[in-house]
Tab-separated table of C-alpha atoms in Angstrom:
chain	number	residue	atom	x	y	z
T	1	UNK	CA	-8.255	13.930	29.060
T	2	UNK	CA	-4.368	13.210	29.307
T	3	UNK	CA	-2.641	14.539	26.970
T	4	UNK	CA	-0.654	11.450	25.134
T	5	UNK	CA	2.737	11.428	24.037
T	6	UNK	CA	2.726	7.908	22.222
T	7	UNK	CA	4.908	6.912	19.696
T	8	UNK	CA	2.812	3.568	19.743
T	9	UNK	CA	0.637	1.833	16.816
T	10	UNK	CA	1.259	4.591	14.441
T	11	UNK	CA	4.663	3.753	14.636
T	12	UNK	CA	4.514	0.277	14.746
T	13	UNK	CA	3.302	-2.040	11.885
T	14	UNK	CA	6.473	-1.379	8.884
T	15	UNK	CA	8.907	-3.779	9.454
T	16	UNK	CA	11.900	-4.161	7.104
T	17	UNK	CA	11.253	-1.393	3.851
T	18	UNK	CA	13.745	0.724	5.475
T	19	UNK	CA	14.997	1.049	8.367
T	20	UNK	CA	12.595	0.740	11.048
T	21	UNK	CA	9.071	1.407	9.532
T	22	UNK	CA	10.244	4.373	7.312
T	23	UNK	CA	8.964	2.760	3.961
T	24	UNK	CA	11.722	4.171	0.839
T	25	UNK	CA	9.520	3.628	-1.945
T	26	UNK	CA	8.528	6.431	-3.488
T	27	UNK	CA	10.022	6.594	-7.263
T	28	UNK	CA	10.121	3.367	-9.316
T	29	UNK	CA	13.159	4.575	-11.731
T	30	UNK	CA	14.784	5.826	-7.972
T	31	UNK	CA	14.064	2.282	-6.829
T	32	UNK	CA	16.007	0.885	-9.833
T	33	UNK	CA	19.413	2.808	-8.799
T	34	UNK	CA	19.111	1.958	-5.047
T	35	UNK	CA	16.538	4.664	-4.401
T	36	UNK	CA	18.821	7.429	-5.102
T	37	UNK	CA	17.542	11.304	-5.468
T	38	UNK	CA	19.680	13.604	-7.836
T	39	UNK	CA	17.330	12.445	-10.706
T	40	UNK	CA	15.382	15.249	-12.103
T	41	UNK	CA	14.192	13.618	-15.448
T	42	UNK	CA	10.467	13.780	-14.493
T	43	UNK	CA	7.981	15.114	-11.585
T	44	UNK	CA	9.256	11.977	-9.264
T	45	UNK	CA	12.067	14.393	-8.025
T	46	UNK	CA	9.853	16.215	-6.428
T	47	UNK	CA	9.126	14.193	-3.321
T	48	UNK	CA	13.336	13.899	-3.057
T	49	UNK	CA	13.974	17.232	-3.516
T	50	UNK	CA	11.258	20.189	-4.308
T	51	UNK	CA	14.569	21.952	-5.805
T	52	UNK	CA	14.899	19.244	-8.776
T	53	UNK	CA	11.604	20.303	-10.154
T	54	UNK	CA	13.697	23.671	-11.739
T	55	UNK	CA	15.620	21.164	-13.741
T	56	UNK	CA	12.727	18.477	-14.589
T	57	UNK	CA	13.537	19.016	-18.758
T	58	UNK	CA	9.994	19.440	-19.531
T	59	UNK	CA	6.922	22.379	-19.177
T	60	UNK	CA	4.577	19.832	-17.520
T	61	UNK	CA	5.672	16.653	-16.383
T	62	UNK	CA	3.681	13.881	-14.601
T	63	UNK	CA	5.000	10.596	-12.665
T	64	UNK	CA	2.815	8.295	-10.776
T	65	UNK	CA	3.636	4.471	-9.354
T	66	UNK	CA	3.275	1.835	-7.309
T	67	UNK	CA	5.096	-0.827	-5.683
T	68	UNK	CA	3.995	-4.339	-4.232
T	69	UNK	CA	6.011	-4.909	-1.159
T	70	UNK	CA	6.594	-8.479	0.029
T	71	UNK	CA	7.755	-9.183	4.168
T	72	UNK	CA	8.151	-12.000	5.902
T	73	UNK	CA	9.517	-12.643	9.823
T	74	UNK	CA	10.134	-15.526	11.711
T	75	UNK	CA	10.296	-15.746	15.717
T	76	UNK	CA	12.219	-19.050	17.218
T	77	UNK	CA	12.193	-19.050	21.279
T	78	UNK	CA	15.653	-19.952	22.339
T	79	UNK	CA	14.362	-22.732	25.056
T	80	UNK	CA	11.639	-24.661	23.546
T	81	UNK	CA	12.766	-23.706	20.067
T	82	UNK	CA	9.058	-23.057	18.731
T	83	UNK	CA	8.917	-20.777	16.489
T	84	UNK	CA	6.050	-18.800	14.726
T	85	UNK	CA	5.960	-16.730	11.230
T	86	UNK	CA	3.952	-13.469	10.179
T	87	UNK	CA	1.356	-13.948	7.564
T	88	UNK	CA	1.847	-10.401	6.205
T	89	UNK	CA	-0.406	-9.057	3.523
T	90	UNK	CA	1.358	-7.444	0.196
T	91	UNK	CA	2.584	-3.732	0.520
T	92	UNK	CA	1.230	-1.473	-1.641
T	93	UNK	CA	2.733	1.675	-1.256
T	94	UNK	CA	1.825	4.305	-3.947
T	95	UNK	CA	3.111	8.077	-5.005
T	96	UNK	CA	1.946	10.477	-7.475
T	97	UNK	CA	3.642	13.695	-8.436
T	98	UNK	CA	3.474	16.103	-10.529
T	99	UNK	CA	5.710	19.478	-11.864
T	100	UNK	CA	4.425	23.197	-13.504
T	101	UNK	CA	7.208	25.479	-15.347
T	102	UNK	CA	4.806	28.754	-14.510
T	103	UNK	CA	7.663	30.818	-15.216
T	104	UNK	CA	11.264	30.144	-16.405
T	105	UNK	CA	12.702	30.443	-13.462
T	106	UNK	CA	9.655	29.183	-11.317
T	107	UNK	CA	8.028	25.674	-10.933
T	108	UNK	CA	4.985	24.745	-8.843
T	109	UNK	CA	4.638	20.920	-8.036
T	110	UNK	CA	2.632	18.658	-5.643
T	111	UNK	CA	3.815	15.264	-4.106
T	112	UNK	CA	1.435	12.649	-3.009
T	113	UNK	CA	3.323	9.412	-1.343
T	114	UNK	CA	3.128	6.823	1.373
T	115	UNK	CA	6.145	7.165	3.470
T	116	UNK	CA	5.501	5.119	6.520
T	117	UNK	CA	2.796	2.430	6.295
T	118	UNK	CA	1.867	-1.364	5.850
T	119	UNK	CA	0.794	-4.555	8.202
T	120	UNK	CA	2.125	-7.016	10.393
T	121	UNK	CA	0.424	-10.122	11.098
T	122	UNK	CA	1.461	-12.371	14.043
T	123	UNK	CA	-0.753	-15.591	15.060
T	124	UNK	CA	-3.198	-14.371	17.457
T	125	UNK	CA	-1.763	-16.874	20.124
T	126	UNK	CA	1.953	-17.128	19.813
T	127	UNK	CA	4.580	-15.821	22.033
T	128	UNK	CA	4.765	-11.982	21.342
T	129	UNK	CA	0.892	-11.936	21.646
T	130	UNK	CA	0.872	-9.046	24.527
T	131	UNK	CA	2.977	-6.956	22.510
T	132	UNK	CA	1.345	-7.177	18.936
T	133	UNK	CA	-1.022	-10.135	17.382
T	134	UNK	CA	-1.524	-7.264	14.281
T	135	UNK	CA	-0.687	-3.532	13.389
T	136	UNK	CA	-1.937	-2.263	10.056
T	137	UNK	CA	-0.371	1.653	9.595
T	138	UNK	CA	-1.266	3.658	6.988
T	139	UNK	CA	0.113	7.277	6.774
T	140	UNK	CA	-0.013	9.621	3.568
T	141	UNK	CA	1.766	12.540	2.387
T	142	UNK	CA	0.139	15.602	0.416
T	143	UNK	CA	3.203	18.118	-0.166
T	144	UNK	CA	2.128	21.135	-2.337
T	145	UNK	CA	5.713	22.559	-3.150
T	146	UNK	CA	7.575	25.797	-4.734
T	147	UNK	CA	10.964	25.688	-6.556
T	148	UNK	CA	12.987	28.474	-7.396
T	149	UNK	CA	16.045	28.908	-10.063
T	150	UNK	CA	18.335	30.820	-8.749
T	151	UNK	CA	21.297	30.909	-11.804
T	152	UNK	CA	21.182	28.262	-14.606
T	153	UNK	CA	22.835	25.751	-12.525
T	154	UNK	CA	21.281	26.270	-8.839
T	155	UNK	CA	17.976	25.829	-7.660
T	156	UNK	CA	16.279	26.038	-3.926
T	157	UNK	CA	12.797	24.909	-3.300
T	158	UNK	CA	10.610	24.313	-0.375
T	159	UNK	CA	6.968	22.502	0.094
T	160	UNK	CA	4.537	22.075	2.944
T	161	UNK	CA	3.506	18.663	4.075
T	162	UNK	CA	0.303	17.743	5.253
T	163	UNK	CA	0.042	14.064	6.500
T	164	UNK	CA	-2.826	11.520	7.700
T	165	UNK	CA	-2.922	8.235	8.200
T	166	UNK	CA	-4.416	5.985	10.370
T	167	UNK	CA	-3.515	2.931	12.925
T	168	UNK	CA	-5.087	-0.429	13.677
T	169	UNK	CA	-3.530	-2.304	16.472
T	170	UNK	CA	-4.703	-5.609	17.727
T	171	UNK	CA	-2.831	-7.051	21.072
T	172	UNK	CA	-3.698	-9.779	23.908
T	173	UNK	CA	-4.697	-9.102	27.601
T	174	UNK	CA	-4.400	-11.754	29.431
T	175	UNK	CA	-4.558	-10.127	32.748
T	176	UNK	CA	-8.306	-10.136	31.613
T	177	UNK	CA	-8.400	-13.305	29.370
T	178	UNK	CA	-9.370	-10.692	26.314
T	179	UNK	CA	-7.778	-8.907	23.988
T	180	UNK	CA	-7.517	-4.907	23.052
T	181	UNK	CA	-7.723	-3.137	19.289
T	182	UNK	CA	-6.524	0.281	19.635
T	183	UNK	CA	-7.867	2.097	16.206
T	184	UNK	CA	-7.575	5.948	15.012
T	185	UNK	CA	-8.313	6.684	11.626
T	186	UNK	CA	-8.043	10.221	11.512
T	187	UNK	CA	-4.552	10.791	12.853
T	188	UNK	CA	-2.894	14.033	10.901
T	189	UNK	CA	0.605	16.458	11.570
T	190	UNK	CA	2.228	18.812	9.565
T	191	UNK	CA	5.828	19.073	8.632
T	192	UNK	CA	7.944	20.953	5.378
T	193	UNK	CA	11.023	20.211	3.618
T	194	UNK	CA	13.529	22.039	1.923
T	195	UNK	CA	16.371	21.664	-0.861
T	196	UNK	CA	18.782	22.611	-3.232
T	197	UNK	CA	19.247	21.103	-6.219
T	198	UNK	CA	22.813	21.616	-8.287
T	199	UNK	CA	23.890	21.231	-11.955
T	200	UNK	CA	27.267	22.973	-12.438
T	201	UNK	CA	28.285	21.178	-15.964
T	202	UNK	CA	26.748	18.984	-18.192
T	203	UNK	CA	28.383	16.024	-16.125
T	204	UNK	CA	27.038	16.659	-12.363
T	205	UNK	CA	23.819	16.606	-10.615
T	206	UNK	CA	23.972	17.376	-6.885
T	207	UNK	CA	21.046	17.685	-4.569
T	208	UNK	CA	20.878	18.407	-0.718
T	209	UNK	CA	17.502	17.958	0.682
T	210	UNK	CA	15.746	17.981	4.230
T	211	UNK	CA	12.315	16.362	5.186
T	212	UNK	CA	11.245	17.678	8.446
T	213	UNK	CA	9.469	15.360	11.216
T	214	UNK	CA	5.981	15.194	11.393
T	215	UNK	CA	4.506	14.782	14.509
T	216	UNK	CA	1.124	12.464	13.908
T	217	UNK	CA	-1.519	12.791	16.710
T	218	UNK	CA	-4.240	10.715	17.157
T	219	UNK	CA	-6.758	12.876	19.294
T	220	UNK	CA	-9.556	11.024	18.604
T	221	UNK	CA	-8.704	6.966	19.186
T	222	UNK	CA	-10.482	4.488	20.326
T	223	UNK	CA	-9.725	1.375	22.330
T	224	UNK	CA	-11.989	-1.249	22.241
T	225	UNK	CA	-11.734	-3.964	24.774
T	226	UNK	CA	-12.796	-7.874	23.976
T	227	UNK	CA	-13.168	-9.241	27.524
T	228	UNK	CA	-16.355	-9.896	29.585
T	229	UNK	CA	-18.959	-7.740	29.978
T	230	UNK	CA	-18.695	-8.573	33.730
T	231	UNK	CA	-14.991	-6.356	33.955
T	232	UNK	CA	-16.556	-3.385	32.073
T	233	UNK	CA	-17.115	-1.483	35.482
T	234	UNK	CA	-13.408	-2.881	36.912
T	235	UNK	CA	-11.819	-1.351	33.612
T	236	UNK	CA	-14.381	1.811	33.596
T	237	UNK	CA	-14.917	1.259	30.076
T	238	UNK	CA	-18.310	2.083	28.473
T	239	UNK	CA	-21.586	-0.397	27.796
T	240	UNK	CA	-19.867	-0.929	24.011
T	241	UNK	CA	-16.488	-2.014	25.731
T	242	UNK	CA	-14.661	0.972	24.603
T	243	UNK	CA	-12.618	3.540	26.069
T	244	UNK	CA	-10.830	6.815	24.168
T	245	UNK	CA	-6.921	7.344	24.137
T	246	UNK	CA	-4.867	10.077	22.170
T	247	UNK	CA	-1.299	10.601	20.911
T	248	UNK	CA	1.103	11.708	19.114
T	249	UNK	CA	3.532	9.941	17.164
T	250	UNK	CA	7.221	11.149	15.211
T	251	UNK	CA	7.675	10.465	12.009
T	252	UNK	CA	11.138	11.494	12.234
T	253	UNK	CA	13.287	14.094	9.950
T	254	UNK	CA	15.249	12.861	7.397
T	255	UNK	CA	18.677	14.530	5.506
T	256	UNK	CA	19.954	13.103	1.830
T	257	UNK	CA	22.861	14.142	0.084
T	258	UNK	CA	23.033	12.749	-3.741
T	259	UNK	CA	25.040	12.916	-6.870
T	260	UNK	CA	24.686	11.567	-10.161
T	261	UNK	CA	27.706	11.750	-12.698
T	262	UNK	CA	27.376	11.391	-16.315
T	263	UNK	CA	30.722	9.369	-16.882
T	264	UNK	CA	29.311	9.093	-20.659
T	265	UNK	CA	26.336	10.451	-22.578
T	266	UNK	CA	25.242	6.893	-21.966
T	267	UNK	CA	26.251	5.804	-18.373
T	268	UNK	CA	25.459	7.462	-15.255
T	269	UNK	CA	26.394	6.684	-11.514
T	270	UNK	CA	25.061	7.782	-8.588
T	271	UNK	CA	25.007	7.865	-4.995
T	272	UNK	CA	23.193	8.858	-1.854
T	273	UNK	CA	23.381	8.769	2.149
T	274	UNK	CA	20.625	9.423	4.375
T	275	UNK	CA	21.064	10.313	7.637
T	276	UNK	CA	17.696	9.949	9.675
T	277	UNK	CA	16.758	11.117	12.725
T	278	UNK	CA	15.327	8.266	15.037
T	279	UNK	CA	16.516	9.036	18.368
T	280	UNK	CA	13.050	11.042	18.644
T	281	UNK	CA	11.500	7.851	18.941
T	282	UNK	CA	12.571	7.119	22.636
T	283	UNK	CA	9.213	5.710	24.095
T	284	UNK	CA	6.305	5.010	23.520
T	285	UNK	CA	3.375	5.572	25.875
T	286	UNK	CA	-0.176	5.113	25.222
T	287	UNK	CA	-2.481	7.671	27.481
T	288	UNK	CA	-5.995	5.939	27.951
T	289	UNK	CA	-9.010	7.850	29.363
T	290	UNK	CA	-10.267	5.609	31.744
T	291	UNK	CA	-8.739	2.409	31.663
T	292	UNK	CA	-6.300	1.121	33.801
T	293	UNK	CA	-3.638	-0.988	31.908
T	294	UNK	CA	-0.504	1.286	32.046
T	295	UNK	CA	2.625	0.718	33.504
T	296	UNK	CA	3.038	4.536	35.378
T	297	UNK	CA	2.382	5.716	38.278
T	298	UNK	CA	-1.218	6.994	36.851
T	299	UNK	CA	-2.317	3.472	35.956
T	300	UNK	CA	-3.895	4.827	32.435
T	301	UNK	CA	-0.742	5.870	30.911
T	302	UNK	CA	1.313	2.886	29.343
T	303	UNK	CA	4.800	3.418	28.473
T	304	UNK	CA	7.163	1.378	26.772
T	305	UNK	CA	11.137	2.327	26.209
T	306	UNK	CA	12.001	1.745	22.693
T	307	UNK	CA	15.656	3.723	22.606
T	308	UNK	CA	16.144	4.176	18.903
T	309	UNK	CA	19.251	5.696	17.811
T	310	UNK	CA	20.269	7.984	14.631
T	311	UNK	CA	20.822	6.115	11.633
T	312	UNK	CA	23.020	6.173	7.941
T	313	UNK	CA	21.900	4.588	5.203
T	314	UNK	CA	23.965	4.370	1.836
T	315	UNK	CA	22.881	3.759	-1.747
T	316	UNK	CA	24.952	3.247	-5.006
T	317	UNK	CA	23.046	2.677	-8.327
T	318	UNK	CA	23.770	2.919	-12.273
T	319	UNK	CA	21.905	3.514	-15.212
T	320	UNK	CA	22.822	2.584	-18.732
T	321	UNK	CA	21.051	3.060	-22.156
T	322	UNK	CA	21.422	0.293	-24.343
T	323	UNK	CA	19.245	2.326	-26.545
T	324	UNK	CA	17.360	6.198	-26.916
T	325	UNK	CA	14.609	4.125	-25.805
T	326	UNK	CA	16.210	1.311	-23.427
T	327	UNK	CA	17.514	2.086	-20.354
T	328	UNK	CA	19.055	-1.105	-17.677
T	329	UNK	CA	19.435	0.226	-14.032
T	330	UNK	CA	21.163	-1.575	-11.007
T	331	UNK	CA	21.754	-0.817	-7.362
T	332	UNK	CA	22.904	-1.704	-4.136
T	333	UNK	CA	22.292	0.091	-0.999
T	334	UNK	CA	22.760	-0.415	3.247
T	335	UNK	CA	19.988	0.223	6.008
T	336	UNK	CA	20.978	0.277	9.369
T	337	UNK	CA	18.847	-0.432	11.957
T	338	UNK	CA	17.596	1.929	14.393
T	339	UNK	CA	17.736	-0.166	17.456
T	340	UNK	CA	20.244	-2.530	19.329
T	341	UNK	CA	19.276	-6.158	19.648
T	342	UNK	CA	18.521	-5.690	23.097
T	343	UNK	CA	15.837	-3.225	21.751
T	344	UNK	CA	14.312	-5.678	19.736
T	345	UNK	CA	10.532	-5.295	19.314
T	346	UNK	CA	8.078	-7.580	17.346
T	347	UNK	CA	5.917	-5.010	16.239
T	348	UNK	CA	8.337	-3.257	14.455
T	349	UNK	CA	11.188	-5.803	13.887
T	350	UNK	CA	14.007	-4.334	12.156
T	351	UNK	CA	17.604	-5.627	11.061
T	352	UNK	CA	20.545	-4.670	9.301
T	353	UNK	CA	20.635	-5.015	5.733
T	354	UNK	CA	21.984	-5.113	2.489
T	355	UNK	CA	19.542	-4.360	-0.825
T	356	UNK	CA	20.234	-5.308	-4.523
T	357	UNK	CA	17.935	-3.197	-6.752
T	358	UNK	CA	17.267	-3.043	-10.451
T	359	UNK	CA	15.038	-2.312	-13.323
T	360	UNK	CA	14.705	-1.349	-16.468
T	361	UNK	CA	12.974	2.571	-18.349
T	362	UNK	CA	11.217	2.401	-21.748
T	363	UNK	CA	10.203	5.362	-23.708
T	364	UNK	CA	7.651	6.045	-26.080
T	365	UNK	CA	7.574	9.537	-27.190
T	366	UNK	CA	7.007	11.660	-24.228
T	367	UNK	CA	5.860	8.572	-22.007
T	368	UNK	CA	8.069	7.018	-19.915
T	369	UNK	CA	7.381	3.470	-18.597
T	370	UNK	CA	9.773	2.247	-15.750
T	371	UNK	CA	9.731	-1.157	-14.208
T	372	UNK	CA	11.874	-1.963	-10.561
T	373	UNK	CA	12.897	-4.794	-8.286
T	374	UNK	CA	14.577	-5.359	-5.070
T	375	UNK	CA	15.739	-8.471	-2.713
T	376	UNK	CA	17.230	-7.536	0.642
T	377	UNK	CA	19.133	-9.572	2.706
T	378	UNK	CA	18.570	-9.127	6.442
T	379	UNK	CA	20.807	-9.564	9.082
T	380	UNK	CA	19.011	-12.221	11.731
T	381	UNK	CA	19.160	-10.866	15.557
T	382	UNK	CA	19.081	-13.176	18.477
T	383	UNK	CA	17.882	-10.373	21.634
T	384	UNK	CA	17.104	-10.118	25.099
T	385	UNK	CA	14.645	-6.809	25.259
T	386	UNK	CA	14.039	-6.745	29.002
T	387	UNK	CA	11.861	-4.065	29.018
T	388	UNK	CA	9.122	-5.757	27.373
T	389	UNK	CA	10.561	-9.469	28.746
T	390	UNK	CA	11.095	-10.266	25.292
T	391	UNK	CA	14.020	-12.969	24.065
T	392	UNK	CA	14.925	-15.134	20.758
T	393	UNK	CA	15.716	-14.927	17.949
T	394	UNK	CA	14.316	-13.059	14.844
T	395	UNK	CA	14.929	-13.770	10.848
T	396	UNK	CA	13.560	-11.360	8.381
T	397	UNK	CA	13.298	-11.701	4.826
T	398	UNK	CA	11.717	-8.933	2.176
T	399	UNK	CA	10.853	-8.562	-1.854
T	400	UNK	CA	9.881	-5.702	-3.871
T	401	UNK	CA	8.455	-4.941	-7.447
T	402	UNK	CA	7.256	-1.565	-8.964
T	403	UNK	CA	5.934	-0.013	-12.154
T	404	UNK	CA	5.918	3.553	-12.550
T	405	UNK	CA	5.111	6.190	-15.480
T	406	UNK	CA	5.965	9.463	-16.427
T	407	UNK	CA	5.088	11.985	-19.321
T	408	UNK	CA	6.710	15.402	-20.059
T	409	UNK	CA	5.292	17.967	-22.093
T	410	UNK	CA	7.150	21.076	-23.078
């Protein structure tokens, strides 16, 4: 068995969340203010920063959330100006956290969240069809994490991350008048991040955090060819039409750098930049067992250059109590794109774009109840990808809601 290095169908299948198919959802009062981090009100820090849990005011605190996420793309060939339109099911990425005081200068916490992950959905016979018809991704991360007060206004903390997830990739052959569905479910890598987490007056929160990559491999997939019975032997797939493949896919490290400044008791502003680390993602090859449909000079191995670059993204958000029990957020925030338009692919389209958030936090006692939007507005990319012999032009439009909770007991 070859040993794959594909950054395929795990990575493909989240379009526009984020840049590229990194989904930022994970904190619904985060979402609110642009889905910035130096927040450490409740356990939802925790997944930005393991540090923040020191300064979580609270014993115990729980957060948990989700989010409906709402894409949309449209392809138009430049000739014959057809076009065709995804039929995307609703996002639904979740998290879950939650934060232990066990001593007063030490906090246990564990994250739960769903950092990459959601579907694409193409008509099964328009243009792109070789590339993608559909890519469902689904990729989960458990972080048990430690934080650690090191003076009343500095903390550092670390976790462990433990990931799975799965892929479910559906694209034409029509070299054999069939199509292929390339499927792992049990696709797992392991990865840590670190932090630091500041509070030097009343006035300042600061946090500096770093999420390792994760490499996800898929030892165990399965590619399962719809053609004729009759090219079984010519493919040297088995009796069920199926053949094995394996890979390994980067979920790519990721570096944030917040601040949140109490200009009054009552208003807060923060802000955040990300600096991610796609230029890992520089192919993607698909290593089949048997089955000769690659593109190398061992006809099972199938590579595709993708060329992502680096990327910045910057977030600016406010928060404002109206009341001790009324809080109105808003945001705006940037995502770059991790790929030229000449890099353009369908089954991870991605554009520039701007982002207006905001929301609104009730409280009730020790629960907290926090409701978010956001409406991007993506740049549209006319491309020429001749690697995959790919040209047009793409539009790309995207919606989000969320409701979180939260409860703190001291």
């Amino acid at each position: 068995m070859k040993k794959v290095l594909i950054s395929t169908a795990l990575l493909a299948g989240v379009l526009t969340y984020a840049g590229a198919f990194r989904v930022s959802l994970q904190g619904v009062k985060q979402l609110a203010m642009a889905h910035t981090s130096a927040h450490a009100g409740d356990a939802s820090v925790a997944f930005f920063n393991p540090a923040g849990m020191s300064f979580i005011p609270a014993k115990l605190s729980v957060a948990a959330g989700g989010f409906g996420a709402i894409t949309n793309v449209t392809y138009q060939n430049p000739t014959t100006l057809q076009s065709f339109e995804t039929d995307n099911p609703i996002g639904t990425p979740l998290y879950a956290a939650v934060a232990y005081k066990v001593l007063d200068n030490v906090s246990l916490g564990f994250s739960f969240t769903t950092p990459y992950g959601s579907t694409i959905q193409w008509p099964n016979d328009w243009e792109g069809n070789e590339i993608v018809q559909k890519l469902a991704l689904k990729a989960m991360y458990f972080q048990p994490m430690v934080s650690v007060k090191l003076a009343p206004w500095a903390s550092v903390g670390a976790s462990y991350i433990y990931a799975t997830g799965s892929v479910d990739w559906d694209k034409g052959l029509t070299l054999y008048n069939g199509s292929l569905n390339i499927k792992d479910e049990k696709a797992k890598g392991h990865g840590f991040g670190l932090g630091f987490y500041f509070q030097p007056d009343e006035k300042w929160d600061v946090s500096v955090a770093y999420r390792s990559p994760v490499n996800m491999k898929a030892d165990n997939g399965v590619a399962t060819f719809n053609v004729s019975p009759a090219l079984y032997p010519l493919i040297g797939i088995n009796a069920a039409g199926q053949d094995n493949f394996t890979a390994t896919l980067p979920l790519v490290e990721e570096y944030t750098i917040g601040a949140t400044f109490k200009v009054t008791p009552k208003w807060k502003l923060s802000a955040d930049m990300n600096y991610v680390g796609w230029e890992k993602y520089d192919r993607l090859t698909l290593d089949f067992a048997n089955a000769p449909i690659g593109n190398q000079a061992d006809p099972t191995v199938l590579t595709n250059i993708k060329d992502f670059h680096n990327t910045r993204n910057f977030r600016v958000g406010t928060e404002y109590l109206f009341t001790s029990k009324i809080a109105g957020r808003l945001g705006w925030y940037y995502d770059e794109s991790p790929y030229e338009d000449g890099n353009f692919i369908p089954e991870t389209p991605s554009f520039d774009a701007h982002a207006i958030t905001g929301g609104v936090g009730l409280k009730f006692g020790s629960l907290g109840v926090d409701l978010a939007a956001a409406k991007t507005f993506p740049k549209s990319r006319v491309f020429n990808n001749q690697n995959i012999n790919f040209a047009g032009q793409a539009k790309a439009n995207s919606f989000y809601f969320g409701l979180g909770v939260n409860y703190n007991i001291n």
